[in-house]
């Protein structure tokens, strides 16, 4: 996704071919298209539902850890957090 300034945000589902996921599996997650695409983005958006489901998914945890781990590097990722309300609408 790109904002009005043309800056990109990481969207996991768009980083790989959803029909050939096995081809992108690697022993080192930093060798995957997920990681490579994240490094081209300016930030990661974490959207929490009432059950905090992203924290139960290993790839979500990996994405957030990269944003936090690399915050003091020359190319840090922004980390935005949104939460959903009782109607599951993000804010």
XYZ file of N, CA and C in Angstrom:
273
model
N 0.839 -1.182 0.000
C 0.000 0.000 0.000
C 0.875 1.232 0.000
N 0.488 2.238 -0.740
C 1.246 3.493 -0.769
C 0.376 4.628 -0.267
N 0.989 5.515 0.507
C 0.243 6.667 0.993
C 0.348 7.812 -0.015
N -0.202 8.960 0.331
C -0.237 10.098 -0.592
C 1.159 10.564 -1.010
N 2.161 10.313 -0.192
C 3.523 10.723 -0.520
C 4.258 9.667 -1.344
N 3.566 8.571 -1.648
C 4.185 7.518 -2.439
C 5.011 6.545 -1.608
N 4.896 6.615 -0.294
C 5.648 5.727 0.582
C 4.878 4.427 0.769
N 5.597 3.326 0.800
C 4.951 2.005 0.844
C 4.863 1.450 2.255
N 3.768 0.746 2.505
C 3.602 -0.020 3.738
C 3.574 -1.489 3.391
N 4.092 -2.293 4.267
C 4.192 -3.735 4.110
C 2.821 -4.381 4.262
N 2.427 -5.177 3.277
C 1.214 -6.000 3.348
C 1.651 -7.422 3.032
N 1.665 -8.254 4.052
C 2.199 -9.611 3.938
C 1.607 -10.385 2.764
N 0.321 -10.345 2.589
C -0.341 -11.161 1.567
C 0.108 -10.811 0.149
N 0.660 -9.620 -0.051
C 1.084 -9.214 -1.386
C 2.551 -9.521 -1.668
N 3.272 -10.060 -0.695
C 4.715 -10.243 -0.835
C 5.103 -11.552 -1.509
N 4.138 -12.421 -1.718
C 4.481 -13.714 -2.292
C 3.324 -14.252 -3.113
N 3.629 -15.280 -3.866
C 2.607 -15.947 -4.662
C 1.834 -16.884 -3.737
N 0.605 -16.549 -3.428
C -0.202 -17.323 -2.493
C -0.466 -18.752 -2.969
N -0.247 -19.021 -4.267
C -0.461 -20.355 -4.820
C 0.809 -21.199 -4.814
N 1.939 -20.579 -4.465
C 3.218 -21.293 -4.446
C 4.012 -20.941 -3.196
N 3.365 -20.950 -2.057
C 4.025 -20.559 -0.812
C 5.200 -21.464 -0.464
N 5.123 -22.728 -0.792
C 6.200 -23.666 -0.461
C 7.522 -23.265 -1.106
N 7.452 -22.608 -2.254
C 8.677 -22.198 -2.940
C 9.416 -21.104 -2.188
N 8.746 -20.432 -1.286
C 9.371 -19.331 -0.564
C 9.788 -19.704 0.854
N 9.549 -20.922 1.262
C 9.927 -21.339 2.607
C 11.440 -21.492 2.669
N 12.019 -20.967 3.739
C 13.465 -20.991 3.904
C 13.795 -21.274 5.366
N 14.929 -21.893 5.613
C 15.360 -22.139 6.990
C 15.590 -20.814 7.717
N 16.012 -19.810 6.964
C 16.241 -18.485 7.537
C 15.136 -17.552 7.042
N 14.268 -17.065 7.926
C 13.170 -16.198 7.480
C 13.640 -14.941 6.756
N 14.870 -14.519 6.991
C 15.385 -13.325 6.317
C 15.734 -13.594 4.855
N 15.609 -14.838 4.421
C 15.843 -15.177 3.027
C 14.559 -15.288 2.230
N 13.426 -14.993 2.843
C 12.131 -15.139 2.182
C 11.687 -13.849 1.502
N 10.715 -13.981 0.618
C 10.150 -12.790 -0.020
C 9.457 -11.901 1.010
N 8.959 -12.489 2.076
C 8.346 -11.693 3.148
C 9.338 -10.638 3.641
N 10.510 -11.104 4.030
C 11.515 -10.202 4.587
C 12.002 -9.200 3.544
N 12.259 -9.693 2.332
C 12.761 -8.810 1.278
C 11.757 -7.696 0.971
N 10.476 -8.024 0.938
C 9.456 -7.013 0.682
C 9.337 -6.050 1.860
N 9.450 -6.565 3.071
C 9.403 -5.687 4.244
C 10.491 -4.630 4.189
N 11.675 -5.022 3.729
C 12.801 -4.095 3.680
C 12.600 -2.998 2.641
N 11.653 -3.185 1.716
C 11.352 -2.150 0.722
C 10.281 -1.181 1.208
N 9.608 -1.537 2.295
C 8.514 -0.717 2.831
C 9.062 0.292 3.842
N 8.214 1.261 4.200
C 8.609 2.211 5.243
C 8.050 1.816 6.594
N 7.095 0.881 6.604
C 6.518 0.532 7.886
C 5.661 -0.709 7.859
N 5.308 -1.131 9.061
C 4.480 -2.300 9.294
C 3.275 -1.840 10.112
N 2.097 -2.320 9.753
C 0.884 -1.992 10.504
C 0.414 -3.249 11.219
N 0.246 -3.150 12.518
C -0.263 -4.242 13.334
C -1.705 -3.918 13.685
N -2.633 -4.741 13.242
C -4.048 -4.517 13.550
C -4.490 -5.588 14.538
N -4.814 -5.142 15.731
C -5.219 -6.053 16.798
C -6.728 -6.194 16.868
N -7.185 -7.441 16.933
C -8.591 -7.692 17.217
C -8.729 -7.883 18.731
N -9.912 -8.138 19.199
C -10.114 -8.239 20.652
C -9.375 -9.415 21.274
N -8.994 -10.411 20.456
C -8.258 -11.572 20.949
C -6.743 -11.447 20.755
N -6.295 -10.319 20.213
C -4.869 -10.108 19.915
C -4.312 -11.250 19.057
N -5.085 -11.668 18.074
C -4.738 -12.805 17.220
C -3.358 -12.700 16.572
N -2.897 -11.513 16.124
C -1.575 -11.479 15.491
C -0.454 -12.036 16.370
N -0.592 -11.933 17.681
C 0.458 -12.436 18.559
C 0.455 -13.952 18.677
N -0.511 -14.605 18.066
C -0.544 -16.069 18.054
C -0.037 -16.623 16.724
N 0.331 -15.746 15.811
C 0.798 -16.153 14.485
C 2.282 -15.839 14.355
N 3.074 -16.859 14.086
C 4.527 -16.702 14.079
C 5.008 -15.666 13.071
N 4.386 -15.620 11.878
C 4.840 -14.638 10.895
C 4.516 -13.216 11.331
N 3.388 -13.020 11.984
C 3.058 -11.691 12.509
C 4.088 -11.273 13.549
N 4.433 -12.187 14.427
C 5.439 -11.896 15.454
C 6.789 -11.590 14.816
N 7.143 -12.326 13.767
C 8.392 -12.064 13.052
C 8.391 -10.657 12.469
N 7.310 -10.289 11.810
C 7.226 -8.963 11.189
C 7.370 -7.858 12.227
N 6.671 -7.986 13.333
C 6.748 -6.957 14.372
C 8.138 -6.937 14.997
N 8.750 -8.109 15.182
C 10.091 -8.143 15.784
C 11.113 -7.465 14.887
N 10.965 -7.613 13.573
C 11.881 -6.950 12.647
C 11.744 -5.434 12.768
N 10.521 -4.950 12.844
C 10.301 -3.504 12.981
C 10.933 -2.982 14.265
N 10.806 -3.719 15.352
C 11.374 -3.287 16.632
C 12.893 -3.457 16.631
N 13.363 -4.599 16.168
C 14.797 -4.896 16.166
C 15.596 -3.913 15.318
N 15.045 -3.491 14.205
C 15.792 -2.646 13.275
C 15.504 -1.154 13.431
N 14.852 -0.783 14.527
C 14.490 0.626 14.700
C 15.693 1.549 14.850
N 16.833 1.019 15.252
C 18.024 1.853 15.433
C 19.046 1.677 14.314
N 18.596 1.108 13.195
C 19.505 0.923 12.061
C 19.352 2.094 11.105
N 20.111 2.062 10.036
C 20.028 3.120 9.040
C 18.730 3.124 8.259
N 18.024 1.985 8.239
C 16.761 1.886 7.508
C 15.675 1.298 8.411
N 15.268 2.049 9.425
C 14.249 1.507 10.351
C 12.874 1.434 9.697
N 12.063 0.512 10.177
C 10.668 0.400 9.753
C 9.784 1.081 10.778
N 8.806 1.825 10.312
C 7.814 2.384 11.222
C 6.911 1.252 11.688
N 6.444 1.336 12.904
C 5.512 0.339 13.436
C 4.263 1.072 13.896
N 3.179 0.887 13.173
C 1.892 1.469 13.532
C 1.002 0.380 14.102
N 0.223 0.731 15.118
C -0.678 -0.227 15.741
C -2.093 0.333 15.694
N -3.029 -0.497 15.270
C -4.443 -0.143 15.273
C -5.178 -1.249 16.025
N -6.311 -0.918 16.577
C -7.118 -1.919 17.281
C -8.513 -1.892 16.712
N -9.194 -2.999 16.840
C -10.568 -3.060 16.377
C -11.528 -2.907 17.537
N -12.682 -2.370 17.239
C -13.710 -2.231 18.264
C -14.629 -3.452 18.260
N -15.701 -3.390 19.011
C -16.631 -4.523 19.115
C -17.234 -4.917 17.767
N -17.260 -3.978 16.822
C -17.787 -4.257 15.480
C -16.701 -4.706 14.521
N -15.495 -4.928 15.034
C -14.329 -5.324 14.245
C -13.895 -4.268 13.239
N -14.158 -3.009 13.531
C -13.669 -1.914 12.692
C -12.379 -1.391 13.280
N -11.362 -1.220 12.426
C -10.065 -0.754 12.873
C -10.065 0.743 13.135
N -9.302 1.144 14.135
C -9.146 2.567 14.488
C -7.692 2.880 14.731
